[in-house]
mmCIF file of C-alpha atoms in Angstrom:
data_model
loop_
_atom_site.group_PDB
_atom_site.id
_atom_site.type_symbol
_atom_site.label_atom_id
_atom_site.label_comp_id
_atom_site.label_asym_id
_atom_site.label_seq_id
_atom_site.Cartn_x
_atom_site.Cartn_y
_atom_site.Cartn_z
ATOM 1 C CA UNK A 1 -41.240 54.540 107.559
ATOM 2 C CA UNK A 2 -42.916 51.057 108.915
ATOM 3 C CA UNK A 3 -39.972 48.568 110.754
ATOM 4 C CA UNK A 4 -40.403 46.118 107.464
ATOM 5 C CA UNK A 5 -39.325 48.683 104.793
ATOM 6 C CA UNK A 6 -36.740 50.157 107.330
ATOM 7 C CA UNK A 7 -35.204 46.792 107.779
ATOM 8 C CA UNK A 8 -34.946 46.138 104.559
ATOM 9 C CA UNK A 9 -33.167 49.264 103.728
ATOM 10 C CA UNK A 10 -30.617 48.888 106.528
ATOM 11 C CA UNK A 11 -29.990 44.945 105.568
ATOM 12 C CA UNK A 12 -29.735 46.570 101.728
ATOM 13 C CA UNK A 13 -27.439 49.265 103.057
ATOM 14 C CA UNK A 14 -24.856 46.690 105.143
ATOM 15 C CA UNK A 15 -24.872 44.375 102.318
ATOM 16 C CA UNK A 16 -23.560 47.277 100.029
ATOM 17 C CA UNK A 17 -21.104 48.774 102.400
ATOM 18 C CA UNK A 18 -19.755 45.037 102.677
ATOM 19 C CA UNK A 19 -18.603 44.636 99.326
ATOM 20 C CA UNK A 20 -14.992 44.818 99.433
ATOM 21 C CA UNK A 21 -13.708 47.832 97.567
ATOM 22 C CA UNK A 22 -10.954 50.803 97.446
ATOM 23 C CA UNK A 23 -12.599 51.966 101.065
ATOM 24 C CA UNK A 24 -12.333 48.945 102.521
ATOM 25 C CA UNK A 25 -8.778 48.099 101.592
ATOM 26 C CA UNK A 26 -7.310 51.872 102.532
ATOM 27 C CA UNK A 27 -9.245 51.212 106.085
ATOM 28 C CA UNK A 28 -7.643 47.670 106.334
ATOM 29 C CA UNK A 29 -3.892 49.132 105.304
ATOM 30 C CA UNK A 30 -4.697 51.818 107.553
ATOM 31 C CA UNK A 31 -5.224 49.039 111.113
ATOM 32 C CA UNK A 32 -2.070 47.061 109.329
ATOM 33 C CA UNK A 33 0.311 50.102 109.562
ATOM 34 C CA UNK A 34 -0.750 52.024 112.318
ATOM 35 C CA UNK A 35 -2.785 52.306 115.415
ATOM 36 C CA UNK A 36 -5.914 52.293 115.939
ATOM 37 C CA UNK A 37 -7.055 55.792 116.378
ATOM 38 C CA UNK A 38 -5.664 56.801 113.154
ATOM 39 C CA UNK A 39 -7.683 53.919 111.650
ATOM 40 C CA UNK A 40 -10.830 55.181 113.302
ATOM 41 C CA UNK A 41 -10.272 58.717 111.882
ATOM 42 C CA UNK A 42 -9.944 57.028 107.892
ATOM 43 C CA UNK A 43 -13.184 55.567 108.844
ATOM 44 C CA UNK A 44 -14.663 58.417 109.589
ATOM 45 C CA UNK A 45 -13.524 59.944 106.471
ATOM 46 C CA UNK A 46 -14.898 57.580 104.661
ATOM 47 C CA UNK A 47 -18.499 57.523 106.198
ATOM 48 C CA UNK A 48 -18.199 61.588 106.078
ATOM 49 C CA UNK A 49 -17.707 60.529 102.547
ATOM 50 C CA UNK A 50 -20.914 58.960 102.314
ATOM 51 C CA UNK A 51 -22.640 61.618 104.177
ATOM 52 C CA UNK A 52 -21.785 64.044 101.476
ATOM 53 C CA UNK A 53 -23.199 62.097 98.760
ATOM 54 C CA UNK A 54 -26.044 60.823 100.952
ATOM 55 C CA UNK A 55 -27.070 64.824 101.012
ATOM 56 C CA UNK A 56 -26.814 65.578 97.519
ATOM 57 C CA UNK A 57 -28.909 62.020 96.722
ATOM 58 C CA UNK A 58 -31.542 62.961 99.414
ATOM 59 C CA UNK A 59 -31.560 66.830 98.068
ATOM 60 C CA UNK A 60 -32.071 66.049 94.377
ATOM 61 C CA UNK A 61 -34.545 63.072 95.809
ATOM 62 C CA UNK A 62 -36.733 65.565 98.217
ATOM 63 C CA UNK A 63 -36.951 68.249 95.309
ATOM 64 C CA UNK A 64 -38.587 65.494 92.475
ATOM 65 C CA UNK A 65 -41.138 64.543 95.531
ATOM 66 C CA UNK A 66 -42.469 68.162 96.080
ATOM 67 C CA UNK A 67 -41.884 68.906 92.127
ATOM 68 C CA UNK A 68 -44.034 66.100 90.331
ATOM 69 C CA UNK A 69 -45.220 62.460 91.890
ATOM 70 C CA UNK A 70 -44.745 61.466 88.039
ATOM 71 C CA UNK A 71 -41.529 62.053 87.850
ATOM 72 C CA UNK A 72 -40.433 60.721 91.365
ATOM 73 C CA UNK A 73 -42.573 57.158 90.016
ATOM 74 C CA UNK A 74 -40.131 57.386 86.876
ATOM 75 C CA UNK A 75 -36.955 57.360 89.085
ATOM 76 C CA UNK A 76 -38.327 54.734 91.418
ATOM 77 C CA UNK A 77 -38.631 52.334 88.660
ATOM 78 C CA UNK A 78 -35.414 53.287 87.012
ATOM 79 C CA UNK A 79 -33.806 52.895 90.353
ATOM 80 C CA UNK A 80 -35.473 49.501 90.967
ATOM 81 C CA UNK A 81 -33.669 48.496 87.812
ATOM 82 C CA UNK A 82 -30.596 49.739 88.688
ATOM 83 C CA UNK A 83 -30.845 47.704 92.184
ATOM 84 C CA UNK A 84 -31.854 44.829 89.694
ATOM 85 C CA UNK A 85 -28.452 45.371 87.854
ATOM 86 C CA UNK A 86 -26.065 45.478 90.377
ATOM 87 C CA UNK A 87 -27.597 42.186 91.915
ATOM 88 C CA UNK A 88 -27.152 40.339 89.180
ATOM 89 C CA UNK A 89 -23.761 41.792 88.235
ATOM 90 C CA UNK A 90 -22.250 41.284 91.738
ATOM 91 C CA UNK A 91 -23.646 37.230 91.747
ATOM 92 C CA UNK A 92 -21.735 36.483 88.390
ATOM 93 C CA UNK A 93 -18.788 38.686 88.989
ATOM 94 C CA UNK A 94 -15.375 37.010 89.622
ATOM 95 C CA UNK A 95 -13.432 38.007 92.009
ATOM 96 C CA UNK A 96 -9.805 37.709 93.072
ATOM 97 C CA UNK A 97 -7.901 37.126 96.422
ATOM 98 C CA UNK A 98 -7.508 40.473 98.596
ATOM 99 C CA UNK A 99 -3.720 41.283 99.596
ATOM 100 C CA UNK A 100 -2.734 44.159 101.762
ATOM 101 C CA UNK A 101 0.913 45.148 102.020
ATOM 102 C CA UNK A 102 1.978 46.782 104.746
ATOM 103 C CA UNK A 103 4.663 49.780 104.568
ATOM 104 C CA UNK A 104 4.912 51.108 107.818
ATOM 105 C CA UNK A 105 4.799 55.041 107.382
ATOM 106 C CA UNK A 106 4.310 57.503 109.916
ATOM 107 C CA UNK A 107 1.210 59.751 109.275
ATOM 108 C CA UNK A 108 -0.785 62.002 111.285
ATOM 109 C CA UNK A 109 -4.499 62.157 112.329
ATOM 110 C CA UNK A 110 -5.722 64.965 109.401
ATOM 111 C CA UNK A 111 -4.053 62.645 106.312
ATOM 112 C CA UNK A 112 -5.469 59.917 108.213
ATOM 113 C CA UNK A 113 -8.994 61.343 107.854
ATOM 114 C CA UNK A 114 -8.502 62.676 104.150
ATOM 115 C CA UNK A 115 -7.034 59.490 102.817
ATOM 116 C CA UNK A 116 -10.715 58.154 103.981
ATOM 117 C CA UNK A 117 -12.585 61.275 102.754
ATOM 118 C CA UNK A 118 -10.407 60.986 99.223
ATOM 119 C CA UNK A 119 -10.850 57.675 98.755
ATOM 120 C CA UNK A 120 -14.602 57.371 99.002
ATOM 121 C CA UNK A 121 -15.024 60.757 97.143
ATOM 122 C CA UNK A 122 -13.446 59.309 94.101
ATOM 123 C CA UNK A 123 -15.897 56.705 93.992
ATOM 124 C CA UNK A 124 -18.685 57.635 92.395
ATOM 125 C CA UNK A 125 -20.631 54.301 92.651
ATOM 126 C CA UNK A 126 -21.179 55.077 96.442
ATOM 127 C CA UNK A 127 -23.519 58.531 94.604
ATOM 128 C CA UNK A 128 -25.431 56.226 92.391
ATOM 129 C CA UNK A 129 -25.837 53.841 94.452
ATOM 130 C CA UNK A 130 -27.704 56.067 97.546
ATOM 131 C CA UNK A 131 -29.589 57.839 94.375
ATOM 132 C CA UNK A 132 -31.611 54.506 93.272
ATOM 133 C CA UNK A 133 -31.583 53.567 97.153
ATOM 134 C CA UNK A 134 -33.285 55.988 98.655
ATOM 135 C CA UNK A 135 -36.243 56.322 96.414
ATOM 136 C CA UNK A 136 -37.390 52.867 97.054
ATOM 137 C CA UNK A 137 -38.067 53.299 100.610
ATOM 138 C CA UNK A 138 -39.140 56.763 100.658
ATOM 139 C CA UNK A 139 -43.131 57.241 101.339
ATOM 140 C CA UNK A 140 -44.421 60.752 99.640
ATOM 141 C CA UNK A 141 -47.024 60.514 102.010
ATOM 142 C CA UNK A 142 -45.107 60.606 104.970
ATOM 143 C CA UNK A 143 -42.762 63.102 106.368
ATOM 144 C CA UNK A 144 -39.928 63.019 103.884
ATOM 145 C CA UNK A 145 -37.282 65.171 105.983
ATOM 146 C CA UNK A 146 -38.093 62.387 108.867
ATOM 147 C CA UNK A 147 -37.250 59.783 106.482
ATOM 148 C CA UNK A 148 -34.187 60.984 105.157
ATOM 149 C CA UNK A 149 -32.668 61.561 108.408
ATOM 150 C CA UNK A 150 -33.537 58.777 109.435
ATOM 151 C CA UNK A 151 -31.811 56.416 106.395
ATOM 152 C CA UNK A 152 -28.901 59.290 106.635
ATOM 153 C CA UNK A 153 -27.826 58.352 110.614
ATOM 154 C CA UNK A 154 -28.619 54.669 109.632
ATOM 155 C CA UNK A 155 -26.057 55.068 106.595
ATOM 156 C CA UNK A 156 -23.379 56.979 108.990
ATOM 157 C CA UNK A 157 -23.412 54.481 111.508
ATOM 158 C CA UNK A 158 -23.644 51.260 109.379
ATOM 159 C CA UNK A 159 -20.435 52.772 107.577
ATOM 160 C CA UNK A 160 -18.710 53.330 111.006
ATOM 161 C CA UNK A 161 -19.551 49.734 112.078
ATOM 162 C CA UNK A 162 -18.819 47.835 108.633
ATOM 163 C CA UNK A 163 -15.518 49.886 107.870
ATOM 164 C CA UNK A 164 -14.274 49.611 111.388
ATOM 165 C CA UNK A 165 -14.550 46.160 111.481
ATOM 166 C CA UNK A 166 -12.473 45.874 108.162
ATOM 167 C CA UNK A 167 -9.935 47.547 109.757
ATOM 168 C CA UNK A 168 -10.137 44.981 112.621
ATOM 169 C CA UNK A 169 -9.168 42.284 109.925
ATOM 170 C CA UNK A 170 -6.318 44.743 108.517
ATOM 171 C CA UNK A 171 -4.272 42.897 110.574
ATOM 172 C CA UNK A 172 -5.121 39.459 109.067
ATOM 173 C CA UNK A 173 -4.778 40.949 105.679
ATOM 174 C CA UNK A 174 -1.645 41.809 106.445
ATOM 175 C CA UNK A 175 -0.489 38.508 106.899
ATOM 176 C CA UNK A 176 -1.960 36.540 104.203
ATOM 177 C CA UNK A 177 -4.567 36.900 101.693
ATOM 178 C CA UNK A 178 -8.725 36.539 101.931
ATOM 179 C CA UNK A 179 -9.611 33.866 99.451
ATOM 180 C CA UNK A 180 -10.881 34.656 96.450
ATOM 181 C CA UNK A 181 -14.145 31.910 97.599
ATOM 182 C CA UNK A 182 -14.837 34.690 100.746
ATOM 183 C CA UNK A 183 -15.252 37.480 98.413
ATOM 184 C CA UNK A 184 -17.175 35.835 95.911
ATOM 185 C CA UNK A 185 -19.146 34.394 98.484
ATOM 186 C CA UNK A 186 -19.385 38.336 99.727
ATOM 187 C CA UNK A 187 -20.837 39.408 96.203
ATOM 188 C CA UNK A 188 -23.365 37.058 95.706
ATOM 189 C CA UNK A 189 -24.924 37.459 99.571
ATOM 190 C CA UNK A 190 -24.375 41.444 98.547
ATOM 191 C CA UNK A 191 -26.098 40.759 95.088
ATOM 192 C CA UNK A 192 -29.016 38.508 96.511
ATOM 193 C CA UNK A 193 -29.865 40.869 99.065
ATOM 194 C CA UNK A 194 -30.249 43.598 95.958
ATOM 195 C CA UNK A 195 -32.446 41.449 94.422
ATOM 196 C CA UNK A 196 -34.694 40.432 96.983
ATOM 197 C CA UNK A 197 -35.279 44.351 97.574
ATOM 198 C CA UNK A 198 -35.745 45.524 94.152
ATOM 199 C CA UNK A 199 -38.358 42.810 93.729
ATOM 200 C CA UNK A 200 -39.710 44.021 97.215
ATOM 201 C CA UNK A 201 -40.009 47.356 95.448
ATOM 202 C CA UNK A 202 -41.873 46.066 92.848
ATOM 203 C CA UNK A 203 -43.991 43.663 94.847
ATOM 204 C CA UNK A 204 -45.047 47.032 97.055
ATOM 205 C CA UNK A 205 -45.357 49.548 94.068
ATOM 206 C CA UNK A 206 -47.427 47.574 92.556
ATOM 207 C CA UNK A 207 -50.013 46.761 95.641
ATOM 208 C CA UNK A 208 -50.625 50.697 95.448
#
């Protein structure tokens, strides 16, 4: 993987994980109520989370490369417009103000990690979105287990970093709400950066 497609992916992945969602909020509830370790443990919940489906993307992703190049050119495509889709719909969404209300409750390190885990589990977006991902910056002609790993320790750590520092604003949350201008403002740099690498996808497949 060449240091331009690599950045792109990991600016594509950040922008993603930055979208406010369920994950975000349980991490930033989490840093309101309690300390920090515990807070650290939900984040690592969630990223194991990601791992999880990261696998099960990269699996069914590895398989269609060594199966047929025809059909791994099909789910490019459809994944370009997929990445297409969500850019768009994340620029013209509306979004409201984020509130976190804190209820102090005393909880120990294992339900501090499942209540990550759970949460990011039930959300299936986080599986469809690594499945039209990854085949845009896979190269069939390059080592494909190097690649994956590669994107799949990039993933885990940008999900450590991004969620943790959430929960470093759980504390702000706590005490009044993020306007609903910051979280629009979030979607459309999220749904711009989407954009600009689905027509980078199609800009490079079609150079080939």
């Amino acid at each position: 993987m060449n240091i331009e497609l690599y950045t792109f992916f990991l600016v594509t992945t950040v922008m993603l994980i930055l979208v406010p969602g369920p994950a975000a909020i349980t991490v930033a509830k989490q840093a309101a109520s309690h300390n920090s370790k515990l807070t650290f443990l939900s984040v690592l919940g969630v990223a194991s989370a990601d791992v999880l489906f990261f696998i099960l993307s990269a699996t069914g992703i590895a398989s269609l490369i060594i199966a047929s190049s025809l059909v791994f050119s099909i789910i490019k495509w459809f994944g370009i417009a997929y990445l297409l889709f969500l850019g768009i719909s994340a620029i013209f969404s509306k979004a409201g103000p984020v509130n976190v209300d804190v209820q102090l409750t005393t909880m120990n390190p294992a339900k501090a990690f499942s209540n990550g885990l759970v949460i990011q589990l039930a959300n299936p977006k986080a599986l469809m979105y690594f499945s039209a991902l990854l085949p845009q910056f896979v190269d069939p002609k390059e080592p494909v287990i190097l690649q994956m790993v590669l994107m799949g320790l990039t993933c885990f750590i940008a999900d450590l970093v991004v969620y943790s520092l959430f929960g470093r604003m759980g504390a702000q949350l706590a005490r009044k709400r993020v306007k609903s201008w910051v979280i629009n403002l979030i979607n459309k740099a999220a749904g711009t950066a989407l954009i600009a690498t689905g027509i980078k996808m199609v800009t490079l497949g079609s150079t080939k």
